[in-house]
Amino acid sequence: MNKWDYAESIESSSIVNIQKKYGIFIDGKFQSSNSKKSLKTISPSTEEVLSTISLGNKNDINDAVQSAKEGLKIWSKLSGTQRAKYLFKLARLIQERSREFAVLESLDGGKPIKESRDFDLPQVAANFFYFAGWADKLNLSWNTNGMKPYGVVGQIIPWNFPLLMLSWKVAPALATGNVVILKPAESTPLTALLFAELCEEVGLPPGVFNLVTGDGTTGAALVQHPEISKIAFTGSTGVGKYIQKETADRDIGLTLELGGKAANIVFNDAAIDQAVEGVVNGIFFNQGHVCCAGSRLVLQEDIHDQFVSKLEKRMQSLRVGNPLDKNTDIGAINSKEQLDKISELVNNGVDEGGSIFQTECELPQNGFWFKPTLFTNAQPSYRIAREEIFGPVLTTLTFRTPEEAIEISNNTEYGLSAGIWTEKGSKILWTADRLQAGVIWANTFNKFDPASPFGGYKESGFGREGGRHGLLSYLKVQS
Ligand code: NDP
């Protein structure tokens, strides 16, 4: 070991108690699925089977809807203050058991423990606290006063931030008086199952929170159920479009949080070292499995060589490996399917003529891994510059004038997020005004706050999560 190597510092997984098999959570308790079918959930860093989960079918979804309707009868009679008490209790329990949740999230999803521990879990608790605070104030705010909850809400979440996406959806829905049926991603169901145990522990009335695990067919059954009043979905644009078509002829609420291909624009007057750090965080956070990842580096031409050289040096120091090692910067790719998708797009980038740089790290033998990757000499027409790769892959495009930066940045079917790096406040405002993106960071990236609305333009979806705008997604006008 040379003096710059890090000794391993592995977080113990003994704190988690993963059951061999899980049922579905309906009527406030775990029960067997009607389908009697199951799926395996594995650890993407070792390919070891962690547990067997139920593959929910149409009958399970129907049972969950009937349970939710009963739950709604109880939930709708409670005052905002009483609903808030349950949410505050959940928030406190999440904090108390945050280490357990963080280890479980890293085991099941492959993300580094330092991210699940220091980012995901504090954000999850903060979301429950934030929306708990709103539950008794809805009639005091001009934009929610007099509005009514939808009722039975179906929520479908992805695998990149499993518990955080649960909190983004469940906390505002319950705070506004709705009841929930949640379908987590098939590759990362374990933290949602632990959350269901917490709902039992806090004595949440039966039927207020229901959890049906399964695959895409389970999600489709939820979308198709005629007694659902609202669907909230986070995931791919393809499935989002399917859901929009499927619900088009029904009187139903819909929010879609879909993909992205964010531009992280660096002007030549930016603080270069800070910008390098921000660009690294923007794309390599959570292995790049982030809908708002800064996956296109839009770089002013006269600083290209200097910037790329610093960036490559910084990338070389990223530690890829065991998600439970506290030193790890980049964990495992979430699934074999996702690894194949990333590899296919990267190979295509090389074939199309991009110059590729990959760090020299050693990848573990088992599990799914991808080296931090940077493309230069790419054209805006290349697939690596247009498609969401959802992996640790950054594509560089260059510009000469601010107008050209805007044109390149907006030249995408997506519009979820963007970053601006410059020392001039006026340039930040000028640029932000012209970018078609729902969230724009200036001289920083990937900063989140439960009070701030998050959502997209164009094919990144519609509706907002977080903040007062996030409350509106769960309320309808009734005059
Ligand atoms: P999906 O959109 O397929 O999955 C998101 C959620 O939708 C999961 O719970 C999934 O279940 C469920 N689902 C799948 N098919 C249907 C359906 N027909 N009706 C209702 N629900 C359904 O994303 P993938 O996991 O396949 O990822 C593919 C790509 O999507 C990624 O490479 C990335 O580009 C993008 N993506 C974007 C995300 C974002 O945050 N915006 C998050 C995840 C992915 P199950 O997991 O069981 O299939």
PDB file of N, CA and C in Angstrom, residues 31-78:
ATOM      1  N   GLN A  31     -49.147  -8.909   4.229  1.00  0.00           N
ATOM      2  CA  GLN A  31     -49.911 -10.100   3.873  1.00  0.00           C
ATOM      3  C   GLN A  31     -49.374 -10.705   2.582  1.00  0.00           C
ATOM      4  N   SER A  32     -49.812 -11.953   2.290  1.00  0.00           N
ATOM      5  CA  SER A  32     -49.303 -12.615   1.083  1.00  0.00           C
ATOM      6  C   SER A  32     -49.948 -12.005  -0.149  1.00  0.00           C
ATOM      7  N   SER A  33     -49.191 -12.037  -1.220  1.00  0.00           N
ATOM      8  CA  SER A  33     -49.728 -11.521  -2.480  1.00  0.00           C
ATOM      9  C   SER A  33     -50.651 -12.577  -3.094  1.00  0.00           C
ATOM     10  N   ASN A  34     -51.702 -12.115  -3.785  1.00  0.00           N
ATOM     11  CA  ASN A  34     -52.606 -13.039  -4.487  1.00  0.00           C
ATOM     12  C   ASN A  34     -51.874 -13.819  -5.566  1.00  0.00           C
ATOM     13  N   SER A  35     -50.863 -13.172  -6.157  1.00  0.00           N
ATOM     14  CA  SER A  35     -50.209 -13.776  -7.318  1.00  0.00           C
ATOM     15  C   SER A  35     -49.391 -15.000  -6.941  1.00  0.00           C
ATOM     16  N   LYS A  36     -48.965 -15.083  -5.692  1.00  0.00           N
ATOM     17  CA  LYS A  36     -48.055 -16.152  -5.219  1.00  0.00           C
ATOM     18  C   LYS A  36     -46.740 -16.147  -6.006  1.00  0.00           C
ATOM     19  N   LYS A  37     -46.530 -15.106  -6.801  1.00  0.00           N
ATOM     20  CA  LYS A  37     -45.269 -15.031  -7.552  1.00  0.00           C
ATOM     21  C   LYS A  37     -44.310 -14.093  -6.839  1.00  0.00           C
ATOM     22  N   SER A  38     -43.030 -14.265  -7.121  1.00  0.00           N
ATOM     23  CA  SER A  38     -42.057 -13.429  -6.416  1.00  0.00           C
ATOM     24  C   SER A  38     -40.909 -13.014  -7.328  1.00  0.00           C
ATOM     25  N   LEU A  39     -40.110 -12.085  -6.818  1.00  0.00           N
ATOM     26  CA  LEU A  39     -38.912 -11.599  -7.507  1.00  0.00           C
ATOM     27  C   LEU A  39     -37.767 -11.618  -6.500  1.00  0.00           C
ATOM     28  N   LYS A  40     -36.559 -11.705  -7.006  1.00  0.00           N
ATOM     29  CA  LYS A  40     -35.401 -11.620  -6.108  1.00  0.00           C
ATOM     30  C   LYS A  40     -34.868 -10.200  -6.156  1.00  0.00           C
ATOM     31  N   THR A  41     -34.478  -9.669  -5.008  1.00  0.00           N
ATOM     32  CA  THR A  41     -33.742  -8.400  -5.043  1.00  0.00           C
ATOM     33  C   THR A  41     -32.307  -8.704  -4.658  1.00  0.00           C
ATOM     34  N   ILE A  42     -31.380  -8.190  -5.482  1.00  0.00           N
ATOM     35  CA  ILE A  42     -29.967  -8.522  -5.260  1.00  0.00           C
ATOM     36  C   ILE A  42     -29.172  -7.279  -4.884  1.00  0.00           C
ATOM     37  N   SER A  43     -27.983  -7.517  -4.339  1.00  0.00           N
ATOM     38  CA  SER A  43     -27.058  -6.420  -4.102  1.00  0.00           C
ATOM     39  C   SER A  43     -26.263  -6.209  -5.394  1.00  0.00           C
ATOM     40  N   PRO A  44     -26.349  -5.038  -6.017  1.00  0.00           N
ATOM     41  CA  PRO A  44     -25.650  -4.857  -7.297  1.00  0.00           C
ATOM     42  C   PRO A  44     -24.127  -4.835  -7.163  1.00  0.00           C
ATOM     43  N   SER A  45     -23.635  -4.709  -5.926  1.00  0.00           N
ATOM     44  CA  SER A  45     -22.175  -4.685  -5.770  1.00  0.00           C
ATOM     45  C   SER A  45     -21.595  -6.086  -5.611  1.00  0.00           C
ATOM     46  N   THR A  46     -22.447  -7.083  -5.316  1.00  0.00           N
ATOM     47  CA  THR A  46     -21.933  -8.450  -5.141  1.00  0.00           C
ATOM     48  C   THR A  46     -22.727  -9.473  -5.948  1.00  0.00           C
ATOM     49  N   GLU A  47     -23.883  -9.096  -6.411  1.00  0.00           N
ATOM     50  CA  GLU A  47     -24.851  -9.979  -7.091  1.00  0.00           C
ATOM     51  C   GLU A  47     -25.447 -11.017  -6.137  1.00  0.00           C
ATOM     52  N   GLU A  48     -25.233 -10.830  -4.840  1.00  0.00           N
ATOM     53  CA  GLU A  48     -25.792 -11.742  -3.845  1.00  0.00           C
ATOM     54  C   GLU A  48     -27.299 -11.457  -3.697  1.00  0.00           C
ATOM     55  N   VAL A  49     -28.103 -12.548  -3.596  1.00  0.00           N
ATOM     56  CA  VAL A  49     -29.546 -12.351  -3.396  1.00  0.00           C
ATOM     57  C   VAL A  49     -29.774 -11.879  -1.965  1.00  0.00           C
ATOM     58  N   LEU A  50     -30.476 -10.755  -1.833  1.00  0.00           N
ATOM     59  CA  LEU A  50     -30.726 -10.215  -0.494  1.00  0.00           C
ATOM     60  C   LEU A  50     -32.054 -10.719   0.066  1.00  0.00           C
ATOM     61  N   SER A  51     -33.055 -10.819  -0.806  1.00  0.00           N
ATOM     62  CA  SER A  51     -34.365 -11.233  -0.329  1.00  0.00           C
ATOM     63  C   SER A  51     -35.280 -11.553  -1.501  1.00  0.00           C
ATOM     64  N   THR A  52     -36.425 -12.137  -1.148  1.00  0.00           N
ATOM     65  CA  THR A  52     -37.454 -12.424  -2.153  1.00  0.00           C
ATOM     66  C   THR A  52     -38.639 -11.518  -1.869  1.00  0.00           C
ATOM     67  N   ILE A  53     -39.101 -10.822  -2.901  1.00  0.00           N
ATOM     68  CA  ILE A  53     -40.233  -9.911  -2.696  1.00  0.00           C
ATOM     69  C   ILE A  53     -41.430 -10.365  -3.538  1.00  0.00           C
ATOM     70  N   SER A  54     -42.603  -9.929  -3.142  1.00  0.00           N
ATOM     71  CA  SER A  54     -43.819 -10.352  -3.842  1.00  0.00           C
ATOM     72  C   SER A  54     -43.954  -9.609  -5.166  1.00  0.00           C
ATOM     73  N   LEU A  55     -44.440 -10.338  -6.157  1.00  0.00           N
ATOM     74  CA  LEU A  55     -44.746  -9.724  -7.454  1.00  0.00           C
ATOM     75  C   LEU A  55     -46.247  -9.449  -7.476  1.00  0.00           C
ATOM     76  N   GLY A  56     -46.611  -8.231  -7.091  1.00  0.00           N
ATOM     77  CA  GLY A  56     -48.026  -7.878  -6.971  1.00  0.00           C
ATOM     78  C   GLY A  56     -48.738  -7.907  -8.320  1.00  0.00           C
ATOM     79  N   ASN A  57     -49.993  -8.365  -8.315  1.00  0.00           N
ATOM     80  CA  ASN A  57     -50.765  -8.387  -9.571  1.00  0.00           C
ATOM     81  C   ASN A  57     -52.006  -7.490  -9.452  1.00  0.00           C
ATOM     82  N   LYS A  58     -52.895  -7.598 -10.451  1.00  0.00           N
ATOM     83  CA  LYS A  58     -54.094  -6.753 -10.486  1.00  0.00           C
ATOM     84  C   LYS A  58     -54.950  -6.919  -9.242  1.00  0.00           C
ATOM     85  N   ASN A  59     -55.071  -8.181  -8.770  1.00  0.00           N
ATOM     86  CA  ASN A  59     -55.906  -8.416  -7.584  1.00  0.00           C
ATOM     87  C   ASN A  59     -55.286  -7.752  -6.356  1.00  0.00           C
ATOM     88  N   ASP A  60     -53.967  -7.776  -6.279  1.00  0.00           N
ATOM     89  CA  ASP A  60     -53.300  -7.110  -5.147  1.00  0.00           C
ATOM     90  C   ASP A  60     -53.548  -5.605  -5.195  1.00  0.00           C
ATOM     91  N   ILE A  61     -53.440  -5.061  -6.400  1.00  0.00           N
ATOM     92  CA  ILE A  61     -53.694  -3.620  -6.547  1.00  0.00           C
ATOM     93  C   ILE A  61     -55.137  -3.324  -6.156  1.00  0.00           C
ATOM     94  N   ASN A  62     -56.045  -4.184  -6.579  1.00  0.00           N
ATOM     95  CA  ASN A  62     -57.449  -3.955  -6.221  1.00  0.00           C
ATOM     96  C   ASN A  62     -57.633  -4.024  -4.701  1.00  0.00           C
ATOM     97  N   ASP A  63     -56.997  -4.992  -4.069  1.00  0.00           N
ATOM     98  CA  ASP A  63     -57.089  -5.080  -2.593  1.00  0.00           C
ATOM     99  C   ASP A  63     -56.538  -3.807  -1.954  1.00  0.00           C
ATOM    100  N   ALA A  64     -55.419  -3.328  -2.515  1.00  0.00           N
ATOM    101  CA  ALA A  64     -54.806  -2.111  -1.957  1.00  0.00           C
ATOM    102  C   ALA A  64     -55.744  -0.917  -2.123  1.00  0.00           C
ATOM    103  N   VAL A  65     -56.434  -0.851  -3.260  1.00  0.00           N
ATOM    104  CA  VAL A  65     -57.358   0.274  -3.492  1.00  0.00           C
ATOM    105  C   VAL A  65     -58.520   0.192  -2.498  1.00  0.00           C
ATOM    106  N   GLN A  66     -59.048  -1.011  -2.284  1.00  0.00           N
ATOM    107  CA  GLN A  66     -60.181  -1.135  -1.339  1.00  0.00           C
ATOM    108  C   GLN A  66     -59.715  -0.745   0.069  1.00  0.00           C
ATOM    109  N   SER A  67     -58.500  -1.183   0.424  1.00  0.00           N
ATOM    110  CA  SER A  67     -57.935  -0.833   1.737  1.00  0.00           C
ATOM    111  C   SER A  67     -57.759   0.687   1.843  1.00  0.00           C
ATOM    112  N   ALA A  68     -57.273   1.307   0.756  1.00  0.00           N
ATOM    113  CA  ALA A  68     -57.045   2.757   0.767  1.00  0.00           C
ATOM    114  C   ALA A  68     -58.374   3.510   0.916  1.00  0.00           C
ATOM    115  N   LYS A  69     -59.420   2.990   0.279  1.00  0.00           N
ATOM    116  CA  LYS A  69     -60.733   3.671   0.392  1.00  0.00           C
ATOM    117  C   LYS A  69     -61.220   3.643   1.854  1.00  0.00           C
ATOM    118  N   GLU A  70     -60.979   2.515   2.515  1.00  0.00           N
ATOM    119  CA  GLU A  70     -61.347   2.446   3.939  1.00  0.00           C
ATOM    120  C   GLU A  70     -60.469   3.403   4.758  1.00  0.00           C
ATOM    121  N   GLY A  71     -59.169   3.408   4.413  1.00  0.00           N
ATOM    122  CA  GLY A  71     -58.229   4.302   5.107  1.00  0.00           C
ATOM    123  C   GLY A  71     -58.629   5.766   4.954  1.00  0.00           C
ATOM    124  N   LEU A  72     -59.126   6.095   3.768  1.00  0.00           N
ATOM    125  CA  LEU A  72     -59.514   7.484   3.487  1.00  0.00           C
ATOM    126  C   LEU A  72     -60.658   7.933   4.398  1.00  0.00           C
ATOM    127  N   LYS A  73     -61.555   6.980   4.715  1.00  0.00           N
ATOM    128  CA  LYS A  73     -62.685   7.334   5.592  1.00  0.00           C
ATOM    129  C   LYS A  73     -62.159   7.816   6.951  1.00  0.00           C
ATOM    130  N   ILE A  74     -61.121   7.153   7.435  1.00  0.00           N
ATOM    131  CA  ILE A  74     -60.549   7.548   8.739  1.00  0.00           C
ATOM    132  C   ILE A  74     -59.711   8.815   8.588  1.00  0.00           C
ATOM    133  N   TRP A  75     -58.837   8.800   7.586  1.00  0.00           N
ATOM    134  CA  TRP A  75     -57.848   9.885   7.398  1.00  0.00           C
ATOM    135  C   TRP A  75     -58.545  11.223   7.154  1.00  0.00           C
ATOM    136  N   SER A  76     -59.654  11.179   6.404  1.00  0.00           N
ATOM    137  CA  SER A  76     -60.305  12.443   6.058  1.00  0.00           C
ATOM    138  C   SER A  76     -61.046  13.047   7.257  1.00  0.00           C
ATOM    139  N   LYS A  77     -61.257  12.226   8.291  1.00  0.00           N
ATOM    140  CA  LYS A  77     -61.937  12.784   9.483  1.00  0.00           C
ATOM    141  C   LYS A  77     -60.932  13.448  10.436  1.00  0.00           C
ATOM    142  N   LEU A  78     -59.649  13.182  10.221  1.00  0.00           N
ATOM    143  CA  LEU A  78     -58.640  13.759  11.121  1.00  0.00           C
ATOM    144  C   LEU A  78     -58.380  15.216  10.749  1.00  0.00           C
TER     145      LEU A  78
END
